[in-house]
Short mmCIF file of C-alpha atoms in Angstrom, two decimals:
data_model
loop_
_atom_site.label_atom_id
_atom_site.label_comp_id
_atom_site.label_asym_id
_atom_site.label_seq_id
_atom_site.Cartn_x
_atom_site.Cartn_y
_atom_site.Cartn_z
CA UNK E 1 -4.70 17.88 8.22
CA UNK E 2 -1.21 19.10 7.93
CA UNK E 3 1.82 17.67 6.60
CA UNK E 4 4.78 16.86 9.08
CA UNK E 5 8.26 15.39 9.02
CA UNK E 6 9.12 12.45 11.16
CA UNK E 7 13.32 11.59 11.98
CA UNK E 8 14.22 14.30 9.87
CA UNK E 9 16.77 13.45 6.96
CA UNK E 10 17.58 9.87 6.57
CA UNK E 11 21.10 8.58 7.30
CA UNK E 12 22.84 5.02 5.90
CA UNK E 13 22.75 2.53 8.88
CA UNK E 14 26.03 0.52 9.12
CA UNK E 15 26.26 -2.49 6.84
CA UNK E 16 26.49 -5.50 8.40
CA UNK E 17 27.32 -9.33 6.73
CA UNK E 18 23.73 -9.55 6.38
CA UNK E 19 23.21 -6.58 5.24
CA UNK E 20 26.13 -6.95 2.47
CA UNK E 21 24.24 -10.80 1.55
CA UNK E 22 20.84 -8.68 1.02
CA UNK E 23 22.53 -5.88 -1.59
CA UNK E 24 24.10 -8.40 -3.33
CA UNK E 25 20.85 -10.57 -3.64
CA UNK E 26 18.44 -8.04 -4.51
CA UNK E 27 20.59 -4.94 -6.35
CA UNK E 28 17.57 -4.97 -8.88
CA UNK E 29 15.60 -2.36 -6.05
CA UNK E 30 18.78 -0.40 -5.05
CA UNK E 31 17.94 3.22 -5.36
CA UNK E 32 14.57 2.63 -5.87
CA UNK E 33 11.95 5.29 -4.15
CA UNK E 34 8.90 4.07 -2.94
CA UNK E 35 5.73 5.73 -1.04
CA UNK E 36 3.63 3.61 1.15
CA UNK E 37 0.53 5.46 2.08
CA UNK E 38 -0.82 4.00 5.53
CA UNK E 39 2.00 2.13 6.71
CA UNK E 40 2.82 2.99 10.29
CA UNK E 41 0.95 -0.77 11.59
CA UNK E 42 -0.50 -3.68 9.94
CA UNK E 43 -0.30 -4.33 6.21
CA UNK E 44 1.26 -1.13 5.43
CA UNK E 45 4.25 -1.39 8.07
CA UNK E 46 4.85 -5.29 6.75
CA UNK E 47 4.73 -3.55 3.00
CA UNK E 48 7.24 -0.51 4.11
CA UNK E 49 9.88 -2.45 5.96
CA UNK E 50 9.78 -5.09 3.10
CA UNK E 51 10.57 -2.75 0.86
CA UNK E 52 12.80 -0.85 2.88
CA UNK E 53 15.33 -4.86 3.16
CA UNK E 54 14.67 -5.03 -0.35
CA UNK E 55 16.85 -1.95 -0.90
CA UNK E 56 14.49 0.48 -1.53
CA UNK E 57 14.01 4.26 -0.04
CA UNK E 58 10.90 4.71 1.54
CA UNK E 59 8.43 7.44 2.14
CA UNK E 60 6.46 5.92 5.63
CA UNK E 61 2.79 8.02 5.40
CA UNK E 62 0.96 8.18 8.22
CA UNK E 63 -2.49 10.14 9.47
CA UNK E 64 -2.06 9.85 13.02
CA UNK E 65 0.55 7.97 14.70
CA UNK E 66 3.79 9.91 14.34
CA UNK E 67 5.42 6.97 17.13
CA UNK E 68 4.64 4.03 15.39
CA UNK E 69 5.64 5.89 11.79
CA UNK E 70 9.01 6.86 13.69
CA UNK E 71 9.61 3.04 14.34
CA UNK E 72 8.68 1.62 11.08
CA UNK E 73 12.05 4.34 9.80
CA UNK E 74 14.02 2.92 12.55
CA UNK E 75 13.42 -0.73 11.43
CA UNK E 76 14.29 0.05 7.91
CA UNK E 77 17.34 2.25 9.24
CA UNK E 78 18.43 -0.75 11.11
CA UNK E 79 18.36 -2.78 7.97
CA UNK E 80 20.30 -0.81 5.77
CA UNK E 81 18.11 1.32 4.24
CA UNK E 82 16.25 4.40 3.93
CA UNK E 83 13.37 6.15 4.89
CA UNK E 84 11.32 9.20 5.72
CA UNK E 85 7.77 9.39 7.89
CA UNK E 86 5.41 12.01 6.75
CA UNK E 87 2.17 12.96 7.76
CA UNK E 88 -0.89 13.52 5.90
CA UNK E 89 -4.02 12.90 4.83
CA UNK E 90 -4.59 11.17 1.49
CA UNK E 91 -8.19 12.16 0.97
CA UNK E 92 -7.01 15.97 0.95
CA UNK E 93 -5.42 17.04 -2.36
CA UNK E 94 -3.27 19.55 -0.69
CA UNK E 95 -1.63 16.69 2.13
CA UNK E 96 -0.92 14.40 -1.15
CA UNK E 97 0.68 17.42 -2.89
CA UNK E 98 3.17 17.86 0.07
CA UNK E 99 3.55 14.18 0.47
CA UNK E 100 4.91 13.85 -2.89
CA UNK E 101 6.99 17.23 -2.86
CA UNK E 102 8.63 15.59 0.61
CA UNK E 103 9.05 12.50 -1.15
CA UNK E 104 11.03 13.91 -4.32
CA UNK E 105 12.91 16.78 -2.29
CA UNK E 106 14.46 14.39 -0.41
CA UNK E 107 14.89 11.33 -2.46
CA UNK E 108 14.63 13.20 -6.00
CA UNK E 109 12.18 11.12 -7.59
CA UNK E 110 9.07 8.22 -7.32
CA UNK E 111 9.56 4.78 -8.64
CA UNK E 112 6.80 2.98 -6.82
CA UNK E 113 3.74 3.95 -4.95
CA UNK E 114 2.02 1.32 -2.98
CA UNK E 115 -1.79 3.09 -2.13
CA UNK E 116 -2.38 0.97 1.14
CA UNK E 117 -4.38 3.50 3.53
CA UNK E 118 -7.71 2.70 4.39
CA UNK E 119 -10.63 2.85 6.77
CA UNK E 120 -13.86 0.65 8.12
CA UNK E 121 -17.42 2.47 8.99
CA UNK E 122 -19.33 -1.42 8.65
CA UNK E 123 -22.78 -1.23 9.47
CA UNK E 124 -25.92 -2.36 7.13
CA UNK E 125 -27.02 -0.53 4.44
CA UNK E 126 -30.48 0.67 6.05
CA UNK E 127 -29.04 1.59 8.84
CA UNK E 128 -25.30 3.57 7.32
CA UNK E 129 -25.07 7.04 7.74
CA UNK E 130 -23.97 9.65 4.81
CA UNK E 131 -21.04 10.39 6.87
CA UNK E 132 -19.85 6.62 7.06
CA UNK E 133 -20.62 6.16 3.22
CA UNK E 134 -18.12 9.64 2.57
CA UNK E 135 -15.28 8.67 4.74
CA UNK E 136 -14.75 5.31 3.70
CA UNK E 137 -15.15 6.62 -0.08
CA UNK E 138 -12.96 9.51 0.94
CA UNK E 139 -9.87 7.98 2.13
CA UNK E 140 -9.93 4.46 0.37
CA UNK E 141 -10.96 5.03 -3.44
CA UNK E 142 -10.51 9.24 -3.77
CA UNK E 143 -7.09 8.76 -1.53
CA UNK E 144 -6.35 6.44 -4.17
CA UNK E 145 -7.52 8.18 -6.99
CA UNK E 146 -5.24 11.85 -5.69
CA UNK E 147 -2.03 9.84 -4.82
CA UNK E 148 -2.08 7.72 -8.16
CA UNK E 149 -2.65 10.95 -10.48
CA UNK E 150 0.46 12.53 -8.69
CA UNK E 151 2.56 9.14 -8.64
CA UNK E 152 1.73 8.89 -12.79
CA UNK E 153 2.59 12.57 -13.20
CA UNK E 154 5.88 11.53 -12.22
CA UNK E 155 6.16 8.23 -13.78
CA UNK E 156 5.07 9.68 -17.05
CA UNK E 157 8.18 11.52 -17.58
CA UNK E 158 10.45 8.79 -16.36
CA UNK E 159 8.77 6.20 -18.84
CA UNK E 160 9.09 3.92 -15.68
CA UNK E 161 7.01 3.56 -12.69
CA UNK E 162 5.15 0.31 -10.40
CA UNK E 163 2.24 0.99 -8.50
CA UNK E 164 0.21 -1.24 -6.86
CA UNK E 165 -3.25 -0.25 -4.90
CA UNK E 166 -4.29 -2.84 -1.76
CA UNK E 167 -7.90 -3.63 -2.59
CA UNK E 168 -9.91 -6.47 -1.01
CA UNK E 169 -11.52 -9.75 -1.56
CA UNK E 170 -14.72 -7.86 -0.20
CA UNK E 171 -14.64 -5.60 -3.98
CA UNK E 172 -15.17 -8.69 -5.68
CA UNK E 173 -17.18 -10.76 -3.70
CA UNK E 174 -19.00 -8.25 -1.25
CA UNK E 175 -20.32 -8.54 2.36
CA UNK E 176 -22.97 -7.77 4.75
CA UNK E 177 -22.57 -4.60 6.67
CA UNK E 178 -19.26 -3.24 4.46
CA UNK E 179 -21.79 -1.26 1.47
CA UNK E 180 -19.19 1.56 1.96
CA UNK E 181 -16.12 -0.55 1.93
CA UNK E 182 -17.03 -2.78 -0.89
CA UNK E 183 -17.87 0.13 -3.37
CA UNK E 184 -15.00 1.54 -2.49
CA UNK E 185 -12.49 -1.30 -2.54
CA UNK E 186 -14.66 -2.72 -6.14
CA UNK E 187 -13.84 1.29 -7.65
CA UNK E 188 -9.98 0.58 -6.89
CA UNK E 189 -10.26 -2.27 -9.15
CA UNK E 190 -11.89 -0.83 -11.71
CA UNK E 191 -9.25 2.38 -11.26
CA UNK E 192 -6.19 0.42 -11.60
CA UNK E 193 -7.67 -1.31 -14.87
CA UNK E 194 -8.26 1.39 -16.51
CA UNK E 195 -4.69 3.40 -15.61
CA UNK E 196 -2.83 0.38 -16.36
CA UNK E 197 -4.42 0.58 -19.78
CA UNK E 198 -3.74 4.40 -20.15
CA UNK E 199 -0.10 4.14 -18.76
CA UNK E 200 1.09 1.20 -20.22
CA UNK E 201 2.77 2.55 -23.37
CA UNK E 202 5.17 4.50 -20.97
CA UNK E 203 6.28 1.51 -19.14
CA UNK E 204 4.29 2.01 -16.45
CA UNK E 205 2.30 -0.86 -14.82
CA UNK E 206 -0.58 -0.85 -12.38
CA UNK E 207 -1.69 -3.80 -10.21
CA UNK E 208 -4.26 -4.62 -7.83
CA UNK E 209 -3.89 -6.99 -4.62
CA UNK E 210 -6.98 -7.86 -2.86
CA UNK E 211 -6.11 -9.29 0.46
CA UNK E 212 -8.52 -11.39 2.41
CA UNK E 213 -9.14 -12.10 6.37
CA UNK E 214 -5.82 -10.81 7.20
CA UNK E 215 -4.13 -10.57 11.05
CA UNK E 216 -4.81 -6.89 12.02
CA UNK E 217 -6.55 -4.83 14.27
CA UNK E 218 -9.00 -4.56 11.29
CA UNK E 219 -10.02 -8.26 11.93
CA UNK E 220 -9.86 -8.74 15.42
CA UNK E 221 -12.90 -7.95 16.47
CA UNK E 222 -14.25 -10.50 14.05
CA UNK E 223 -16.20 -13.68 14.79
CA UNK E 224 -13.27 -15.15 13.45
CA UNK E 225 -13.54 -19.15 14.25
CA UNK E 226 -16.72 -18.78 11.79
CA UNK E 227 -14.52 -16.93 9.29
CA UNK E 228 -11.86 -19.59 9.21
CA UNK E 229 -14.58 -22.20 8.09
CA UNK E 230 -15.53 -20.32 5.25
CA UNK E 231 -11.52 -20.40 4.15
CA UNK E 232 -10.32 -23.45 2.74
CA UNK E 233 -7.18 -22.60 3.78
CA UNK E 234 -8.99 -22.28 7.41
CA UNK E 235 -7.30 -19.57 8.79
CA UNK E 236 -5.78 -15.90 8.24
CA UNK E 237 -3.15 -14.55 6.21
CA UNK E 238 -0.16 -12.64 7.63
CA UNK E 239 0.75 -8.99 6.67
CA UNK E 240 4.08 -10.23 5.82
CA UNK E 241 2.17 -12.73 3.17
CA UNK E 242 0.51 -9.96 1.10
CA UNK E 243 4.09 -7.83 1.71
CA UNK E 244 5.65 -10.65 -0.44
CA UNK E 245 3.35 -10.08 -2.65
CA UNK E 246 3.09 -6.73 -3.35
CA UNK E 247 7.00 -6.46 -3.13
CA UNK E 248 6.65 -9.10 -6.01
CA UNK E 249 4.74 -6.68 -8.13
CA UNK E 250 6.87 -3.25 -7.23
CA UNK E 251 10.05 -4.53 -7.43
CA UNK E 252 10.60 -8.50 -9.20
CA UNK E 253 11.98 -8.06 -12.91
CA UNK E 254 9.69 -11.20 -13.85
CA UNK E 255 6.64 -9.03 -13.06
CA UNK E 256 7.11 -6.46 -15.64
CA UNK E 257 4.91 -7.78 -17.59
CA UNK E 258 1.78 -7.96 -15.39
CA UNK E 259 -0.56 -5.05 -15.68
CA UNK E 260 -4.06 -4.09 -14.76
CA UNK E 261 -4.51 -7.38 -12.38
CA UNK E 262 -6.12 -7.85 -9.20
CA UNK E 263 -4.45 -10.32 -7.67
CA UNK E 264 -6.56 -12.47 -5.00
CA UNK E 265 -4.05 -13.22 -1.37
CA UNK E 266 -7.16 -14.67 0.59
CA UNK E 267 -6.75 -18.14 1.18
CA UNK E 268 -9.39 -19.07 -1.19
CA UNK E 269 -12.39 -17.43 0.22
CA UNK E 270 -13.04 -15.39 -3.04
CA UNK E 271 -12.50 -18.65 -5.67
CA UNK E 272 -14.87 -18.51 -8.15
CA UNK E 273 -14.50 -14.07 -8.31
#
């Protein structure tokens, strides 16, 4: 899959009083450059536009979707900010290599990378083709894997650098029909653990959030009345509730010190993991 360019450069929106209240509340993430791999709906948009108010630049990847990429810029334009919509494919090595040339030719560097794009192929075990096993471990733990090793190549240099990589409660507690998902969502765990403990010298942290039940079309297809029992919080989370998080972890000074977590948002379904 090719690499593409969505809204062309990026221009400053006008400020307005809000606007002015927001820079003057969170200057810590001016200038900031961030890549959000996935983010033209669900989690990912609710990551890249909270970024994007926090004062951040940010690099919108998409696979498919150029439209909904193109709005997710315009609602960060609106806001103040910056941003940029490119295409590609984070299981190929060559898409991620243009995705992060984009990213620096037109911002100049990477501060944070937030590895958010990811696929379902459920189906039990028995019955789970080699083709659903790849793609799942394709895109959601090598996608990871290729846009990490770039994002630290950068980071390196800078002695500086957040990432954080969406996981799932389903990598540390499992689930029927998800063999694919699970594996691959347990090997992003066990990825960010051991980068945080190879980059951590050069200021460089690496975190983990593993969402549960969250609104999406991910989950609506779900028997989801049954899924609510099982959460003693009894019912789903919000994208905009593991946004907050995850902007927490890219951008808060007070979470400079937190490296190599994986941090449950799941409304208690995974206690105990």
């Amino acid at each position: 899959m090719g690499i593409g360019f969505v809204g062309g450069s990026v221009a400053f929106g006008r400020t307005r009083p809000g606007v002015a209240r927001r820079c003057l509340v969170s200057m810590r993430s001016e200038g900031k450059v961030a890549i959000v791999t996935g983010a033209s709906r669900g989690i990912g948009k609710a990551i890249a536009e909270a970024l994007g108010a926090e004062g951040c630049s940010v690099v919108v990847n998409y696979a498919r979707s150029a439209e909904a990429a193109e709005k997710v810029v315009e609602t960060i334009k609106a806001s103040g900010g910056q941003a940029l919509a490119v295409k590609g494919d984070v299981s190929q090595s060559e898409d991620v290599d243009a995705l992060f040339k984009a990213t620096v030719e037109e911002f100049g560097t990477v501060d944070i990378l937030v590895n958010n794009a990811g696929i379902t192929r459920d189906t039990l075990v028995m019955r789970m083709k080699k083709t659903q096993w790849q793609e799942v471990i394709d895109l959601n733990l090598t996608g990871v894997y290729l846009c990490l090793q770039e994002a630290v190549k950068i980071m390196m240099k800078k002695k500086t650098g957040r990432i954080v990589n969406i996981s799932s409660v389903v990598g540390k507690i499992g689930n029927p029909g998800q063999v694919n998902y699970a594996s691959a969502k347990a090997g992003v765990i066990g990825m960010t653990m051991a980068t945080a403990k190879e980059v951590g010298s050069r200021g460089i942290t690496v975190n983990a959030v593993a969402p549960g039940f969250i609104e999406s079309d991910m989950t609506e297809d779900l028997p989801l009345d049954e899924i609510k029992k099982a959460i003693p919080l009894t019912r789903l989370g919000t994208p905009e509730e593991v946004a907050g998080l995850v902007k927490y972890l890219a951008t808060d000074p007070s979470a400079a010190y937190i490296t190599g977590s994986a941090v449950s948002i799941d409304g208690g379904i995974g206690i105990g993991a």
